[in-house]
Amino acid sequence: MHADAIKCVNLSRDFRSKGKTVHALKNVNLTVKKGELFGLLGPNGAGKTTLIKILTTLLLPTSGRAYVYGYDVEKEFRKIRPIINMVAGGETSGYGLLTVFENLWMFSQFYGIPNKTATERINSMLARLRIQELAKRKVRALSTGERQKVNIIRGFMTEPLIVFLDEPTLGLDVETARMIRKFVKEWIAENKERTVLLTTHYMMEADELCDRIAIIDRGKIIALDSPAELKKLVKSDVSINLEIKPAIKLDWLSRIDGIVGHTAAHQDGKVKLRLVAKDDAVVGEVVSGIYKENGKIVSLHKDEPTLEDVFLKLTGRGLE
Amino acid sequence: MNVKNELKAAMWLEFQIESNWTSPLIFAIYNILKPVGAALVLVAMFYVVVGAWTGNSLAFMYVGNAFYMILAQTLFSIGWIVHDDREHYSTLRYLYISPTPYFRYLVGRSITRYSLSIVPMCVLLLLGLALKIEYRFNLLLLTFALILGFVFIVGTALLISGINLLTARHGGAIGEAFAGIFYLASGVVFPVALLPGWAQQIALVFPTTYWFSIIRIAVLGYESDKFMGGFSVPDLCLYLTTLSFVYFFLAYLLFRFADTLARKLGILDMSTTY
Amino acid sequence: MNTVLLNLRAIRGRAYPRIVGLIREPSWIFWETVLPLLSISAFIYVYRSLNAPPMYEGFVVLGGVMTTYWLNVLWSMAAQLYWEKETANLQLYLAAPMSKMSILAGMAFGAIISTTLRATTILLLGIFVFHVKFVISSPLLLLLVFVVALLALYGMGMLFASLYLMWGREAWYLNNLFQEPVYFLSGQYFPVKALGTFLAAAASIIPLTLGLDAMRQILFPESIPWGFLNPWIELGILSVLTVIFLVAAKYALDRIEYLGKTKGTLTMRWQ
């Protein structure tokens, strides 16, 4: 069997609409090894879902090549489909009038799983995700979190070699998201042959789960390494969190030398500012700038560098 | 937002949904071909029995069918709205929480569909000349019928929408199927006099029975249905007006009941496709 | 894995919601059985108003029975892949290893069961309410024509399902458009020979046309002079049509999947 679970070579994908061309992926080169939990981190519209669609045989590349378990996504898609599965966040798959068990059973049939095996797997996974009591409930009566747990079971019950998770915890509560992350970690640890490709724009999720991460922005991979190595990119920098009241203008920040990047979130008449700077020296200048704008600092503290800071440093923008 | 703007927005939406999938020419053909197909079935049925392409019975069924198309096409279109909003576009919940009452939104969309259905009816009447149908139009009576027709057709659309709020989306065209009630019981393509006595009494409850009778008088100049021929034109108009408004009012009440029940049962945004 | 077994299981999987849906959402009985009976009754009264011989009422019942399948093909087969795309199931079907034809076959199987129930109701209405008398002159030929006509019809539905997927929202309108003109061209309630040889021959591409014509001749022997072709020849043509439609459906499905993957429209909703 081939060594690489996924391999992309100069992979590009364009979308054309009304005379305009959008370059969703630009010359992506990527290798994911078997047994890896690989993350694709990037903001909305970065090209993550496009890449997943290509790798799951739903979309063809405009140029370049992509291989899943050594099979070409363009020519050998029939060999890929039995060994993969996918789960997307916010998905409403199946039929609302079927029960959870029936929906899962139906999908198991599309993978040719015998009845007895399908029943055993479904029951065992329902128990594992602590939703056995939902087996006989109609899918249309499920909450968002419950529905996503069912989707997770749908994606994993066929025992694929590679699972593609596209924002699997999107819009979920903390507890459900945590349970899904735990499940994914345990699943991949059970068998060295298993691989997961996860896309997310939650940096904490990528940091917690992934062996390696590719940071993708505007269709290009701009960094690829383990979370620890990626964070080294901002090791010498300083990350500072500020909370300012009221929500003042911050366009002057970009004129200060030494600021690598910043993100600002406006909320309840306040602004939460995160700065990545080359050193502490900029703090004085930032503070006086805030006072000039008649802002008041509610809190200020230094922070450990995160993957978001890496993204900020590489692109000058935040992930959200 | 005032009522006029709300209706305008709903009318615009209906037109977009109905027409923006294709070019204006294809849309025009589409709008006409279906009613023409339905008329040709009747013409062929007439031909295989009578062996001719013209006759009084043909005029009866041809004109009835041409105007029935307004009813059928409006109900066909409106019959899908709730299921489409709920399960296709997933917009039902957002429409519900907007300041425009969903009922008013349905009325707005019905206005457009009803108006669009008048065009193929005119084309059919024109094609009727080839079948030597002799028209003796009473435009005042025809306008009166078309206005009242809108009232009970929208009433029926509301009734169907109310039922749709509580039921699953099935494959077929339910609005059109519903229109079949009137097709059978209102003397559209055959005289009410042919129905059994009990069915004739039911026919008298529907505003459509009076509507089609008025239509025939307004278009052909006579009513050949012996049963409906017993009514004078003022009586027909009175019955049509009264029943149309009673019908609309009852349909509105039923829609409101279904609306409340759907929210009570928590099925307003259910997914039922299978 | 055994491919045949995989696809048989996939057919069973997709047919399941169709069959379960009939039990769980019984409102279809009202919409799809009771209401269509009314318009069929209306057409029977049309013939009565013309003082037509009883045989013609039988044409309406037979046409009504076969039309239920045609409507089912249009609304529950042809438009279904488009609907699956809109409800986000299609991408999961496409990414699964079974043949996509199995999904269509599963849908068809489930749909035939529900439609047969409806068709039977219409038949019973014809026999018990309108006293239509059928004379089955050749039971074997009748069965063969019925089964092959259905296969051809659902084969056509499979082909349409693929094409509609490419046409997107237009599919819904095409369904609506096809209904009445096909009623006319296929001779739904009257002998298709009345349309003239040229039009009747052209309309024979619709499996309903020859299926109905053959069955009319078998069930109402006095209508044989109105027959378009010999029923055995019609059976032969229907068999050829079945093969053509199924092969074309397979080709179209593969081709459209490829085009969809190229253009990126397979998973794009609301288009």
Short mmCIF file of C-alpha atoms in Angstrom, two decimals, chain A residues 117-269:
data_model
loop_
_atom_site.label_atom_id
_atom_site.label_comp_id
_atom_site.label_asym_id
_atom_site.label_seq_id
_atom_site.Cartn_x
_atom_site.Cartn_y
_atom_site.Cartn_z
CA THR A 117 -22.59 -5.66 11.28
CA ALA A 118 -24.32 -2.36 10.60
CA THR A 119 -26.60 -2.79 13.61
CA GLU A 120 -23.68 -3.65 15.88
CA ARG A 121 -21.60 -0.72 14.72
CA ILE A 122 -24.44 1.77 14.95
CA ASN A 123 -25.43 0.68 18.45
CA SER A 124 -21.86 0.69 19.65
CA MET A 125 -21.20 4.19 18.29
CA LEU A 126 -24.47 5.56 19.60
CA ALA A 127 -23.38 4.35 23.02
CA ARG A 128 -19.90 5.76 22.59
CA LEU A 129 -21.28 9.21 21.82
CA ARG A 130 -23.86 8.78 24.60
CA ILE A 131 -26.94 9.09 22.43
CA GLN A 132 -28.34 5.54 22.61
CA GLU A 133 -31.67 6.95 23.75
CA LEU A 134 -31.98 8.81 20.43
CA ALA A 135 -31.91 5.65 18.30
CA LYS A 136 -35.67 5.63 17.77
CA ARG A 137 -36.13 9.38 17.53
CA LYS A 138 -36.86 10.93 14.15
CA VAL A 139 -33.94 12.89 12.76
CA ARG A 140 -36.06 16.00 12.28
CA ALA A 141 -36.62 16.17 16.05
CA LEU A 142 -32.91 16.35 16.93
CA SER A 143 -31.05 19.36 18.27
CA THR A 144 -28.05 20.74 16.34
CA GLY A 145 -25.57 18.98 18.61
CA GLU A 146 -27.43 15.67 18.49
CA ARG A 147 -27.66 15.86 14.71
CA GLN A 148 -23.93 16.43 14.45
CA LYS A 149 -23.21 13.43 16.65
CA VAL A 150 -25.36 11.35 14.29
CA ASN A 151 -23.41 12.76 11.35
CA ILE A 152 -20.19 11.78 13.05
CA ILE A 153 -21.48 8.23 13.43
CA ARG A 154 -22.51 8.22 9.77
CA GLY A 155 -19.01 9.24 8.77
CA PHE A 156 -17.15 6.78 10.97
CA MET A 157 -19.39 3.70 11.02
CA THR A 158 -18.23 2.60 7.55
CA GLU A 159 -14.73 2.19 9.02
CA PRO A 160 -13.03 4.36 6.42
CA LEU A 161 -9.27 4.65 6.15
CA ILE A 162 -9.53 8.40 5.73
CA VAL A 163 -12.16 10.66 7.20
CA PHE A 164 -12.59 14.22 5.98
CA LEU A 165 -13.99 16.49 8.64
CA ASP A 166 -15.08 19.86 7.32
CA GLU A 167 -15.60 22.23 10.27
CA PRO A 168 -17.11 19.37 12.30
CA THR A 169 -17.77 21.43 15.41
CA LEU A 170 -19.25 24.44 13.67
CA GLY A 171 -21.94 26.07 15.80
CA LEU A 172 -21.84 23.40 18.51
CA ASP A 173 -21.90 23.96 22.25
CA VAL A 174 -18.65 23.54 24.19
CA GLU A 175 -19.54 20.14 25.64
CA THR A 176 -20.63 18.56 22.33
CA ALA A 177 -17.60 19.99 20.51
CA ARG A 178 -15.33 18.58 23.23
CA MET A 179 -16.95 15.15 22.98
CA ILE A 180 -16.53 15.09 19.20
CA ARG A 181 -12.87 16.11 19.46
CA LYS A 182 -12.29 13.38 22.04
CA PHE A 183 -13.99 10.83 19.79
CA VAL A 184 -11.85 11.79 16.80
CA LYS A 185 -8.64 11.60 18.83
CA GLU A 186 -9.52 8.18 20.21
CA TRP A 187 -10.63 6.87 16.81
CA ILE A 188 -7.36 7.71 15.12
CA ALA A 189 -5.31 6.36 18.01
CA GLU A 190 -6.99 2.94 17.73
CA ASN A 191 -5.44 2.07 14.38
CA LYS A 192 -2.26 3.35 12.74
CA GLU A 193 -3.76 3.03 9.27
CA ARG A 194 -6.43 5.63 9.98
CA THR A 195 -6.06 9.20 8.80
CA VAL A 196 -8.12 12.32 9.41
CA LEU A 197 -8.07 15.53 7.46
CA LEU A 198 -9.75 18.23 9.46
CA THR A 199 -10.60 21.72 8.33
CA THR A 200 -11.40 24.33 10.90
CA HIS A 201 -11.17 27.99 11.58
CA TYR A 202 -11.06 27.33 15.33
CA MET A 203 -7.37 27.60 16.18
CA MET A 204 -7.85 25.91 19.55
CA GLU A 205 -9.33 22.89 17.82
CA ALA A 206 -6.48 22.66 15.34
CA ASP A 207 -3.95 23.13 18.12
CA GLU A 208 -5.50 20.47 20.34
CA LEU A 209 -6.11 17.80 17.71
CA CYS A 210 -3.65 18.01 14.88
CA ASP A 211 -0.27 16.39 14.41
CA ARG A 212 0.46 18.83 11.62
CA ILE A 213 -1.31 21.88 10.33
CA ALA A 214 -1.38 23.63 6.99
CA ILE A 215 -2.39 27.26 7.20
CA ILE A 216 -4.34 28.18 4.11
CA ASP A 217 -5.27 31.65 2.98
CA ARG A 218 -6.84 32.77 -0.30
CA GLY A 219 -6.25 29.39 -1.87
CA LYS A 220 -2.56 29.13 -0.92
CA ILE A 221 -0.82 27.11 1.73
CA ILE A 222 1.23 29.73 3.57
CA ALA A 223 2.68 27.54 6.31
CA LEU A 224 2.81 23.84 7.13
CA ASP A 225 4.21 22.25 10.26
CA SER A 226 3.34 20.85 13.66
CA PRO A 227 1.43 23.27 15.96
CA ALA A 228 4.50 23.63 18.19
CA GLU A 229 6.77 24.42 15.25
CA LEU A 230 4.28 26.86 13.78
CA LYS A 231 4.05 28.69 17.07
CA LYS A 232 7.81 29.08 17.04
CA LEU A 233 7.27 31.50 14.17
CA VAL A 234 5.90 33.94 16.71
CA LYS A 235 8.05 32.82 19.63
CA SER A 236 10.11 35.97 19.62
CA ASP A 237 7.02 38.14 19.29
CA VAL A 238 4.79 39.44 22.03
CA SER A 239 1.06 38.78 22.12
CA ILE A 240 -0.95 41.36 24.01
CA ASN A 241 -4.68 41.41 24.79
CA LEU A 242 -6.39 44.72 25.48
CA GLU A 243 -9.96 45.58 26.29
CA ILE A 244 -10.87 49.17 25.45
CA LYS A 245 -13.97 51.19 26.18
CA PRO A 246 -15.66 52.69 24.16
CA ALA A 247 -15.20 51.05 20.76
CA ILE A 248 -12.70 53.56 19.32
CA LYS A 249 -11.16 53.65 15.83
CA LEU A 250 -7.93 51.64 15.51
CA ASP A 251 -6.70 52.41 11.99
CA TRP A 252 -3.69 54.28 13.43
CA LEU A 253 -2.29 51.00 14.80
CA SER A 254 -0.92 50.01 11.41
CA ARG A 255 1.33 53.09 11.43
CA ILE A 256 3.18 51.96 14.55
CA ASP A 257 6.51 50.30 13.81
CA GLY A 258 6.94 47.00 15.54
CA ILE A 259 3.34 45.84 15.34
CA VAL A 260 3.22 42.60 13.35
CA GLY A 261 -0.56 42.48 13.16
CA HIS A 262 -3.71 42.95 15.15
CA THR A 263 -7.31 41.73 15.37
CA ALA A 264 -10.16 43.68 16.90
CA ALA A 265 -13.57 42.39 17.99
CA HIS A 266 -16.26 44.93 18.79
CA GLN A 267 -18.76 43.89 21.40
CA ASP A 268 -21.16 45.69 23.75
CA GLY A 269 -19.61 49.11 23.18
#
